[in-house]
Amino acid sequence: MTVELETDRLRLRPLTTGDTAELAAINADPEVMRYIGDGGARDLAQTEALVAKAAAHWDAHGWGTFAVRERDTGDLVGLGILATPSFLPEILPATEVGWRIGRDRWGRGYAPEAARAVVGFAFGELGLDRVVSCIHTENAASVRVAEKLGMVLERETVVPDFEVPCSVYERRAPL
């Protein structure tokens, strides 16, 4: 079964090796990566490892990271992420919804549009009752996306491996 999600402007499907070159360009941008993990840009080898890990997760679980492409152009605009936030053990078990959009596409509403599709998949096809988003506390743009998704602040904490402040937002499935 192939999972494909569509919105008015976007097409989401499992991340594959065919997305690596375009994703590497997004991951190499320090501004895009500023609030992700250790805050450093990623090189091609790191992006290849991410794509391989994402593909393995899809194979094992039937869900994971989506490549987000514009319907009109077919261009990769970023990622729609559905993952286990193992980097933050205090909130487990949990499933995280995340987003990463290339800087040239910022300000177009793609992050909330893609994330809404991912949340719909999580609550619909996967039957989850709760999702979270772990956001660097200084990332005001991602906080706005979480709020647009109807998420509320659940806690403030620190990511142990990176010692960075993290705001955990959550949303419960509709009754």
Short mmCIF file of N, CA and C in Angstrom, two decimals:
data_model
loop_
_atom_site.label_atom_id
_atom_site.label_comp_id
_atom_site.label_asym_id
_atom_site.label_seq_id
_atom_site.Cartn_x
_atom_site.Cartn_y
_atom_site.Cartn_z
N MET A 1 0.85 -1.19 0.00
CA MET A 1 0.00 0.00 0.00
C MET A 1 0.89 1.25 0.00
N THR A 2 0.64 2.14 -0.91
CA THR A 2 1.35 3.40 -0.97
C THR A 2 0.50 4.48 -0.34
N VAL A 3 1.08 5.23 0.57
CA VAL A 3 0.37 6.31 1.23
C VAL A 3 0.64 7.59 0.46
N GLU A 4 -0.42 8.24 0.00
CA GLU A 4 -0.30 9.54 -0.64
C GLU A 4 -1.38 10.44 -0.08
N LEU A 5 -0.97 11.63 0.31
CA LEU A 5 -1.89 12.63 0.84
C LEU A 5 -1.87 13.82 -0.10
N GLU A 6 -3.01 14.46 -0.26
CA GLU A 6 -3.07 15.66 -1.10
C GLU A 6 -3.79 16.77 -0.37
N THR A 7 -3.33 17.98 -0.63
CA THR A 7 -4.01 19.19 -0.17
C THR A 7 -4.29 20.02 -1.42
N ASP A 8 -4.79 21.21 -1.23
CA ASP A 8 -5.05 22.07 -2.39
C ASP A 8 -3.80 22.31 -3.23
N ARG A 9 -2.65 22.50 -2.54
CA ARG A 9 -1.43 22.86 -3.27
C ARG A 9 -0.31 21.85 -3.18
N LEU A 10 -0.46 20.83 -2.34
CA LEU A 10 0.66 19.95 -2.03
C LEU A 10 0.30 18.48 -2.22
N ARG A 11 1.34 17.70 -2.49
CA ARG A 11 1.25 16.24 -2.54
C ARG A 11 2.28 15.69 -1.55
N LEU A 12 1.85 14.80 -0.68
CA LEU A 12 2.74 14.20 0.30
C LEU A 12 2.79 12.69 0.05
N ARG A 13 4.01 12.14 0.07
CA ARG A 13 4.20 10.71 -0.08
C ARG A 13 5.45 10.32 0.71
N PRO A 14 5.63 9.03 0.99
CA PRO A 14 6.81 8.63 1.77
C PRO A 14 8.11 9.14 1.14
N LEU A 15 9.00 9.60 1.98
CA LEU A 15 10.32 10.07 1.55
C LEU A 15 11.09 8.89 0.97
N THR A 16 11.73 9.10 -0.19
CA THR A 16 12.52 8.05 -0.85
C THR A 16 13.88 8.60 -1.27
N THR A 17 14.74 7.71 -1.72
CA THR A 17 16.08 8.13 -2.17
C THR A 17 16.00 9.11 -3.33
N GLY A 18 14.93 9.08 -4.10
CA GLY A 18 14.78 10.04 -5.20
C GLY A 18 14.63 11.48 -4.73
N ASP A 19 14.37 11.68 -3.46
CA ASP A 19 14.22 13.02 -2.89
C ASP A 19 15.52 13.57 -2.32
N THR A 20 16.56 12.76 -2.29
CA THR A 20 17.78 13.10 -1.55
C THR A 20 18.44 14.39 -2.01
N ALA A 21 18.64 14.57 -3.31
CA ALA A 21 19.36 15.75 -3.79
C ALA A 21 18.61 17.04 -3.43
N GLU A 22 17.30 17.05 -3.67
CA GLU A 22 16.53 18.26 -3.34
C GLU A 22 16.50 18.50 -1.84
N LEU A 23 16.36 17.43 -1.06
CA LEU A 23 16.32 17.58 0.39
C LEU A 23 17.68 18.04 0.91
N ALA A 24 18.76 17.56 0.32
CA ALA A 24 20.10 17.97 0.75
C ALA A 24 20.27 19.48 0.62
N ALA A 25 19.70 20.07 -0.42
CA ALA A 25 19.79 21.52 -0.59
C ALA A 25 19.04 22.24 0.53
N ILE A 26 17.89 21.72 0.91
CA ILE A 26 17.11 22.31 2.01
C ILE A 26 17.88 22.15 3.32
N ASN A 27 18.41 20.95 3.57
CA ASN A 27 19.12 20.66 4.82
C ASN A 27 20.44 21.41 4.95
N ALA A 28 21.00 21.85 3.83
CA ALA A 28 22.28 22.59 3.86
C ALA A 28 22.10 24.05 4.25
N ASP A 29 20.86 24.52 4.31
CA ASP A 29 20.59 25.92 4.63
C ASP A 29 20.60 26.11 6.15
N PRO A 30 21.55 26.87 6.67
CA PRO A 30 21.64 27.05 8.13
C PRO A 30 20.39 27.66 8.75
N GLU A 31 19.69 28.51 8.02
CA GLU A 31 18.47 29.11 8.56
C GLU A 31 17.35 28.08 8.70
N VAL A 32 17.24 27.16 7.74
CA VAL A 32 16.23 26.10 7.82
C VAL A 32 16.52 25.20 9.02
N MET A 33 17.78 24.90 9.25
CA MET A 33 18.17 23.93 10.28
C MET A 33 18.43 24.55 11.65
N ARG A 34 18.31 25.84 11.75
CA ARG A 34 18.67 26.59 12.96
C ARG A 34 18.08 26.01 14.24
N TYR A 35 16.84 25.57 14.20
CA TYR A 35 16.16 25.10 15.41
C TYR A 35 15.96 23.58 15.42
N ILE A 36 16.65 22.85 14.58
CA ILE A 36 16.48 21.40 14.48
C ILE A 36 17.72 20.72 15.06
N GLY A 37 17.49 19.82 16.01
CA GLY A 37 18.60 19.08 16.62
C GLY A 37 19.63 20.01 17.23
N ASP A 38 20.88 19.88 16.76
CA ASP A 38 21.95 20.72 17.29
C ASP A 38 22.03 22.08 16.61
N GLY A 39 21.12 22.33 15.66
CA GLY A 39 21.06 23.63 14.99
C GLY A 39 22.00 23.77 13.82
N GLY A 40 22.71 22.71 13.46
CA GLY A 40 23.66 22.78 12.36
C GLY A 40 23.08 22.31 11.05
N ALA A 41 23.58 22.89 9.96
CA ALA A 41 23.20 22.45 8.62
C ALA A 41 23.68 21.01 8.42
N ARG A 42 23.04 20.30 7.51
CA ARG A 42 23.39 18.90 7.23
C ARG A 42 24.01 18.80 5.84
N ASP A 43 24.97 17.90 5.69
CA ASP A 43 25.60 17.69 4.39
C ASP A 43 24.89 16.54 3.65
N LEU A 44 25.39 16.23 2.47
CA LEU A 44 24.76 15.19 1.65
C LEU A 44 24.75 13.84 2.36
N ALA A 45 25.86 13.46 2.97
CA ALA A 45 25.93 12.16 3.65
C ALA A 45 24.90 12.08 4.79
N GLN A 46 24.74 13.17 5.53
CA GLN A 46 23.75 13.19 6.62
C GLN A 46 22.34 13.10 6.07
N THR A 47 22.10 13.76 4.93
CA THR A 47 20.78 13.69 4.32
C THR A 47 20.51 12.28 3.79
N GLU A 48 21.51 11.66 3.19
CA GLU A 48 21.35 10.28 2.72
C GLU A 48 21.00 9.35 3.88
N ALA A 49 21.65 9.55 5.02
CA ALA A 49 21.36 8.73 6.21
C ALA A 49 19.93 8.97 6.70
N LEU A 50 19.50 10.22 6.69
CA LEU A 50 18.13 10.55 7.10
C LEU A 50 17.12 9.88 6.18
N VAL A 51 17.34 9.94 4.88
CA VAL A 51 16.42 9.34 3.92
C VAL A 51 16.38 7.82 4.10
N ALA A 52 17.53 7.20 4.28
CA ALA A 52 17.57 5.74 4.48
C ALA A 52 16.81 5.35 5.76
N LYS A 53 17.02 6.11 6.82
CA LYS A 53 16.32 5.84 8.08
C LYS A 53 14.81 6.01 7.90
N ALA A 54 14.41 7.05 7.16
CA ALA A 54 12.98 7.29 6.93
C ALA A 54 12.36 6.15 6.12
N ALA A 55 13.06 5.69 5.09
CA ALA A 55 12.55 4.59 4.26
C ALA A 55 12.41 3.32 5.09
N ALA A 56 13.38 3.04 5.93
CA ALA A 56 13.32 1.85 6.78
C ALA A 56 12.15 1.94 7.76
N HIS A 57 11.89 3.15 8.26
CA HIS A 57 10.78 3.33 9.19
C HIS A 57 9.44 3.07 8.48
N TRP A 58 9.29 3.59 7.27
CA TRP A 58 8.08 3.32 6.49
C TRP A 58 7.90 1.82 6.28
N ASP A 59 8.98 1.15 5.91
CA ASP A 59 8.91 -0.31 5.67
C ASP A 59 8.49 -1.06 6.93
N ALA A 60 9.02 -0.65 8.07
CA ALA A 60 8.75 -1.35 9.31
C ALA A 60 7.39 -1.02 9.93
N HIS A 61 6.93 0.24 9.76
CA HIS A 61 5.76 0.69 10.50
C HIS A 61 4.57 1.13 9.65
N GLY A 62 4.79 1.40 8.37
CA GLY A 62 3.69 1.86 7.52
C GLY A 62 3.36 3.34 7.69
N TRP A 63 4.25 4.08 8.34
CA TRP A 63 4.09 5.53 8.49
C TRP A 63 5.47 6.13 8.76
N GLY A 64 5.58 7.45 8.60
CA GLY A 64 6.86 8.10 8.83
C GLY A 64 6.95 9.47 8.21
N THR A 65 8.11 9.79 7.66
CA THR A 65 8.37 11.10 7.09
C THR A 65 7.90 11.17 5.65
N PHE A 66 7.18 12.24 5.34
CA PHE A 66 6.65 12.47 4.00
C PHE A 66 7.51 13.49 3.25
N ALA A 67 7.72 13.24 1.97
CA ALA A 67 8.23 14.28 1.07
C ALA A 67 7.03 15.15 0.72
N VAL A 68 7.20 16.46 0.81
CA VAL A 68 6.12 17.41 0.50
C VAL A 68 6.50 18.11 -0.80
N ARG A 69 5.65 17.94 -1.81
CA ARG A 69 5.91 18.52 -3.13
C ARG A 69 4.75 19.39 -3.56
N GLU A 70 5.09 20.47 -4.28
CA GLU A 70 4.05 21.31 -4.86
C GLU A 70 3.33 20.52 -5.94
N ARG A 71 2.02 20.59 -5.94
CA ARG A 71 1.24 19.88 -6.97
C ARG A 71 1.50 20.46 -8.35
N ASP A 72 1.59 21.79 -8.45
CA ASP A 72 1.75 22.43 -9.75
C ASP A 72 3.10 22.20 -10.39
N THR A 73 4.18 22.25 -9.58
CA THR A 73 5.53 22.17 -10.15
C THR A 73 6.20 20.82 -9.93
N GLY A 74 5.76 20.08 -8.93
CA GLY A 74 6.43 18.84 -8.56
C GLY A 74 7.68 19.05 -7.72
N ASP A 75 8.02 20.31 -7.43
CA ASP A 75 9.22 20.63 -6.66
C ASP A 75 9.06 20.18 -5.20
N LEU A 76 10.17 19.67 -4.64
CA LEU A 76 10.18 19.36 -3.21
C LEU A 76 10.22 20.67 -2.44
N VAL A 77 9.26 20.86 -1.55
CA VAL A 77 9.25 22.07 -0.72
C VAL A 77 9.68 21.77 0.71
N GLY A 78 9.71 20.49 1.07
CA GLY A 78 10.14 20.14 2.42
C GLY A 78 9.64 18.79 2.86
N LEU A 79 9.49 18.68 4.19
CA LEU A 79 9.08 17.42 4.81
C LEU A 79 7.85 17.62 5.67
N GLY A 80 7.02 16.61 5.72
CA GLY A 80 5.96 16.47 6.70
C GLY A 80 6.36 15.28 7.56
N ILE A 81 6.55 15.49 8.83
CA ILE A 81 7.19 14.48 9.67
C ILE A 81 6.19 13.86 10.64
N LEU A 82 6.23 12.55 10.71
CA LEU A 82 5.50 11.78 11.70
C LEU A 82 6.52 10.81 12.28
N ALA A 83 6.87 10.99 13.56
CA ALA A 83 7.99 10.25 14.14
C ALA A 83 7.79 10.04 15.63
N THR A 84 8.55 9.13 16.17
CA THR A 84 8.61 8.94 17.61
C THR A 84 9.72 9.85 18.14
N PRO A 85 9.39 10.78 19.03
CA PRO A 85 10.40 11.73 19.53
C PRO A 85 11.29 11.11 20.60
N SER A 86 12.10 10.14 20.19
CA SER A 86 12.96 9.42 21.13
C SER A 86 14.02 10.33 21.76
N PHE A 87 14.27 11.48 21.14
CA PHE A 87 15.23 12.44 21.69
C PHE A 87 14.71 13.10 22.96
N LEU A 88 13.41 12.88 23.28
CA LEU A 88 12.80 13.50 24.45
C LEU A 88 12.06 12.42 25.25
N PRO A 89 12.80 11.55 25.93
CA PRO A 89 12.20 10.38 26.59
C PRO A 89 11.09 10.70 27.58
N GLU A 90 11.13 11.88 28.19
CA GLU A 90 10.14 12.20 29.23
C GLU A 90 8.71 12.26 28.69
N ILE A 91 8.52 12.40 27.38
CA ILE A 91 7.15 12.50 26.85
C ILE A 91 6.68 11.19 26.21
N LEU A 92 7.52 10.18 26.19
CA LEU A 92 7.16 8.91 25.55
C LEU A 92 6.19 8.13 26.42
N PRO A 93 5.30 7.37 25.85
CA PRO A 93 5.11 7.17 24.41
C PRO A 93 4.40 8.36 23.79
N ALA A 94 4.82 8.71 22.59
CA ALA A 94 4.22 9.82 21.86
C ALA A 94 4.58 9.70 20.38
N THR A 95 3.78 10.37 19.57
CA THR A 95 4.06 10.48 18.14
C THR A 95 4.10 11.96 17.81
N GLU A 96 5.21 12.35 17.18
CA GLU A 96 5.42 13.77 16.87
C GLU A 96 5.05 14.09 15.43
N VAL A 97 4.40 15.23 15.27
CA VAL A 97 4.15 15.81 13.96
C VAL A 97 5.13 16.97 13.82
N GLY A 98 5.84 17.00 12.70
CA GLY A 98 6.80 18.07 12.46
C GLY A 98 6.78 18.51 11.02
N TRP A 99 7.54 19.54 10.71
CA TRP A 99 7.58 20.10 9.37
C TRP A 99 8.94 20.74 9.15
N ARG A 100 9.37 20.71 7.92
CA ARG A 100 10.61 21.38 7.50
C ARG A 100 10.37 21.87 6.08
N ILE A 101 10.40 23.17 5.90
CA ILE A 101 10.11 23.78 4.60
C ILE A 101 11.33 24.56 4.14
N GLY A 102 11.68 24.41 2.87
CA GLY A 102 12.80 25.16 2.29
C GLY A 102 12.57 26.65 2.41
N ARG A 103 13.64 27.38 2.66
CA ARG A 103 13.50 28.82 2.91
C ARG A 103 12.87 29.57 1.75
N ASP A 104 13.11 29.13 0.52
CA ASP A 104 12.51 29.82 -0.63
C ASP A 104 11.00 29.66 -0.68
N ARG A 105 10.44 28.79 0.18
CA ARG A 105 8.98 28.58 0.22
C ARG A 105 8.37 29.09 1.53
N TRP A 106 9.18 29.71 2.39
CA TRP A 106 8.64 30.24 3.64
C TRP A 106 7.62 31.33 3.36
N GLY A 107 6.66 31.47 4.26
CA GLY A 107 5.67 32.53 4.18
C GLY A 107 4.50 32.23 3.26
N ARG A 108 4.43 31.03 2.73
CA ARG A 108 3.34 30.66 1.80
C ARG A 108 2.28 29.78 2.45
N GLY A 109 2.46 29.46 3.73
CA GLY A 109 1.48 28.62 4.42
C GLY A 109 1.64 27.13 4.16
N TYR A 110 2.79 26.73 3.60
CA TYR A 110 2.99 25.32 3.30
C TYR A 110 3.15 24.46 4.56
N ALA A 111 3.80 24.98 5.59
CA ALA A 111 4.01 24.19 6.80
C ALA A 111 2.68 23.78 7.44
N PRO A 112 1.77 24.72 7.73
CA PRO A 112 0.51 24.27 8.32
C PRO A 112 -0.32 23.42 7.37
N GLU A 113 -0.25 23.70 6.07
CA GLU A 113 -1.02 22.91 5.10
C GLU A 113 -0.54 21.45 5.09
N ALA A 114 0.77 21.26 5.04
CA ALA A 114 1.32 19.90 5.05
C ALA A 114 1.06 19.23 6.40
N ALA A 115 1.28 19.97 7.48
CA ALA A 115 1.10 19.39 8.82
C ALA A 115 -0.36 19.00 9.07
N ARG A 116 -1.31 19.76 8.57
CA ARG A 116 -2.73 19.38 8.71
C ARG A 116 -2.99 18.03 8.05
N ALA A 117 -2.39 17.82 6.88
CA ALA A 117 -2.56 16.54 6.19
C ALA A 117 -1.95 15.41 7.02
N VAL A 118 -0.78 15.64 7.61
CA VAL A 118 -0.12 14.62 8.42
C VAL A 118 -0.94 14.33 9.68
N VAL A 119 -1.46 15.36 10.32
CA VAL A 119 -2.31 15.17 11.50
C VAL A 119 -3.56 14.38 11.13
N GLY A 120 -4.17 14.71 9.98
CA GLY A 120 -5.34 13.97 9.53
C GLY A 120 -5.03 12.49 9.33
N PHE A 121 -3.87 12.19 8.76
CA PHE A 121 -3.43 10.81 8.57
C PHE A 121 -3.23 10.13 9.93
N ALA A 122 -2.60 10.84 10.87
CA ALA A 122 -2.33 10.28 12.20
C ALA A 122 -3.63 9.93 12.93
N PHE A 123 -4.59 10.84 12.90
CA PHE A 123 -5.85 10.60 13.61
C PHE A 123 -6.78 9.68 12.82
N GLY A 124 -6.72 9.75 11.49
CA GLY A 124 -7.59 8.94 10.65
C GLY A 124 -7.06 7.53 10.43
N GLU A 125 -6.17 7.39 9.46
CA GLU A 125 -5.67 6.06 9.09
C GLU A 125 -4.95 5.34 10.22
N LEU A 126 -4.17 6.07 11.02
CA LEU A 126 -3.42 5.42 12.09
C LEU A 126 -4.22 5.28 13.39
N GLY A 127 -5.29 6.06 13.53
CA GLY A 127 -6.15 5.95 14.71
C GLY A 127 -5.50 6.44 16.00
N LEU A 128 -4.52 7.34 15.88
CA LEU A 128 -3.89 7.88 17.09
C LEU A 128 -4.86 8.78 17.84
N ASP A 129 -4.70 8.85 19.15
CA ASP A 129 -5.57 9.73 19.93
C ASP A 129 -4.88 11.02 20.35
N ARG A 130 -3.56 11.11 20.08
CA ARG A 130 -2.80 12.30 20.48
C ARG A 130 -1.55 12.42 19.62
N VAL A 131 -1.20 13.65 19.27
CA VAL A 131 0.08 13.93 18.62
C VAL A 131 0.72 15.11 19.35
N VAL A 132 2.04 15.19 19.24
CA VAL A 132 2.78 16.29 19.85
C VAL A 132 3.67 16.93 18.80
N SER A 133 4.12 18.12 19.09
CA SER A 133 5.16 18.79 18.32
C SER A 133 6.16 19.33 19.32
N CYS A 134 7.43 18.98 19.12
CA CYS A 134 8.51 19.42 20.00
C CYS A 134 9.24 20.55 19.28
N ILE A 135 9.12 21.75 19.82
CA ILE A 135 9.57 22.96 19.11
C ILE A 135 10.58 23.71 19.97
N HIS A 136 11.71 24.06 19.36
CA HIS A 136 12.68 24.91 20.06
C HIS A 136 11.93 26.15 20.53
N THR A 137 12.10 26.47 21.78
CA THR A 137 11.33 27.55 22.41
C THR A 137 11.45 28.88 21.69
N GLU A 138 12.58 29.14 21.02
CA GLU A 138 12.76 30.41 20.32
C GLU A 138 12.20 30.40 18.89
N ASN A 139 11.67 29.28 18.44
CA ASN A 139 11.18 29.17 17.06
C ASN A 139 9.73 29.64 16.97
N ALA A 140 9.56 30.96 16.92
CA ALA A 140 8.22 31.56 16.92
C ALA A 140 7.40 31.13 15.72
N ALA A 141 8.02 30.95 14.56
CA ALA A 141 7.27 30.55 13.36
C ALA A 141 6.66 29.16 13.54
N SER A 142 7.41 28.22 14.10
CA SER A 142 6.86 26.88 14.32
C SER A 142 5.81 26.86 15.42
N VAL A 143 5.97 27.72 16.43
CA VAL A 143 4.92 27.84 17.45
C VAL A 143 3.62 28.28 16.79
N ARG A 144 3.70 29.24 15.86
CA ARG A 144 2.49 29.70 15.15
C ARG A 144 1.86 28.56 14.35
N VAL A 145 2.69 27.74 13.71
CA VAL A 145 2.16 26.60 12.96
C VAL A 145 1.42 25.67 13.91
N ALA A 146 2.04 25.33 15.03
CA ALA A 146 1.40 24.44 16.00
C ALA A 146 0.06 25.00 16.46
N GLU A 147 0.02 26.30 16.72
CA GLU A 147 -1.24 26.92 17.16
C GLU A 147 -2.28 26.88 16.05
N LYS A 148 -1.86 27.06 14.79
CA LYS A 148 -2.80 26.96 13.66
C LYS A 148 -3.38 25.55 13.55
N LEU A 149 -2.63 24.56 14.00
CA LEU A 149 -3.09 23.18 13.98
C LEU A 149 -4.01 22.85 15.15
N GLY A 150 -4.23 23.83 16.03
CA GLY A 150 -5.06 23.59 17.20
C GLY A 150 -4.32 22.94 18.34
N MET A 151 -3.00 23.00 18.30
CA MET A 151 -2.20 22.42 19.37
C MET A 151 -2.08 23.41 20.52
N VAL A 152 -1.92 22.88 21.72
CA VAL A 152 -1.76 23.71 22.91
C VAL A 152 -0.48 23.31 23.63
N LEU A 153 0.10 24.27 24.32
CA LEU A 153 1.33 24.02 25.06
C LEU A 153 1.06 23.03 26.18
N GLU A 154 1.82 21.93 26.17
CA GLU A 154 1.68 20.90 27.20
C GLU A 154 2.76 21.04 28.28
N ARG A 155 3.99 21.40 27.85
CA ARG A 155 5.08 21.59 28.81
C ARG A 155 6.26 22.28 28.17
N GLU A 156 7.11 22.84 29.03
CA GLU A 156 8.41 23.39 28.65
C GLU A 156 9.45 22.45 29.24
N THR A 157 10.48 22.15 28.46
CA THR A 157 11.51 21.23 28.93
C THR A 157 12.82 21.53 28.22
N VAL A 158 13.77 20.64 28.34
CA VAL A 158 15.07 20.77 27.67
C VAL A 158 15.37 19.44 26.99
N VAL A 159 15.84 19.49 25.73
CA VAL A 159 16.23 18.27 25.02
C VAL A 159 17.58 17.83 25.59
N PRO A 160 17.64 16.64 26.20
CA PRO A 160 18.86 16.23 26.91
C PRO A 160 20.14 16.21 26.06
N ASP A 161 20.10 15.66 24.86
CA ASP A 161 21.32 15.52 24.08
C ASP A 161 21.90 16.85 23.60
N PHE A 162 21.06 17.87 23.47
CA PHE A 162 21.51 19.14 22.91
C PHE A 162 21.44 20.29 23.90
N GLU A 163 20.78 20.04 25.05
CA GLU A 163 20.62 21.08 26.07
C GLU A 163 19.98 22.34 25.48
N VAL A 164 18.94 22.14 24.65
CA VAL A 164 18.21 23.27 24.09
C VAL A 164 16.80 23.30 24.66
N PRO A 165 16.26 24.50 24.86
CA PRO A 165 14.91 24.61 25.39
C PRO A 165 13.88 24.13 24.38
N CYS A 166 12.88 23.42 24.88
CA CYS A 166 11.88 22.81 24.00
C CYS A 166 10.48 23.03 24.57
N SER A 167 9.58 23.49 23.70
CA SER A 167 8.17 23.61 24.05
C SER A 167 7.44 22.43 23.41
N VAL A 168 6.72 21.68 24.22
CA VAL A 168 5.98 20.53 23.71
C VAL A 168 4.52 20.93 23.58
N TYR A 169 4.04 20.92 22.35
CA TYR A 169 2.65 21.22 22.05
C TYR A 169 1.93 19.90 21.78
N GLU A 170 0.64 19.84 22.12
CA GLU A 170 -0.09 18.62 21.85
C GLU A 170 -1.47 18.92 21.30
N ARG A 171 -2.00 17.91 20.62
CA ARG A 171 -3.38 17.97 20.14
C ARG A 171 -3.97 16.58 20.32
N ARG A 172 -5.16 16.55 20.82
CA ARG A 172 -5.90 15.31 20.99
C ARG A 172 -6.81 15.11 19.79
N ALA A 173 -7.07 13.87 19.48
CA ALA A 173 -7.98 13.55 18.37
C ALA A 173 -9.38 14.05 18.70
N PRO A 174 -10.11 14.46 17.67
CA PRO A 174 -11.50 14.87 17.92
C PRO A 174 -12.31 13.68 18.44
N LEU A 175 -13.25 13.96 19.30
CA LEU A 175 -14.10 12.88 19.84
C LEU A 175 -15.13 12.43 18.84
#
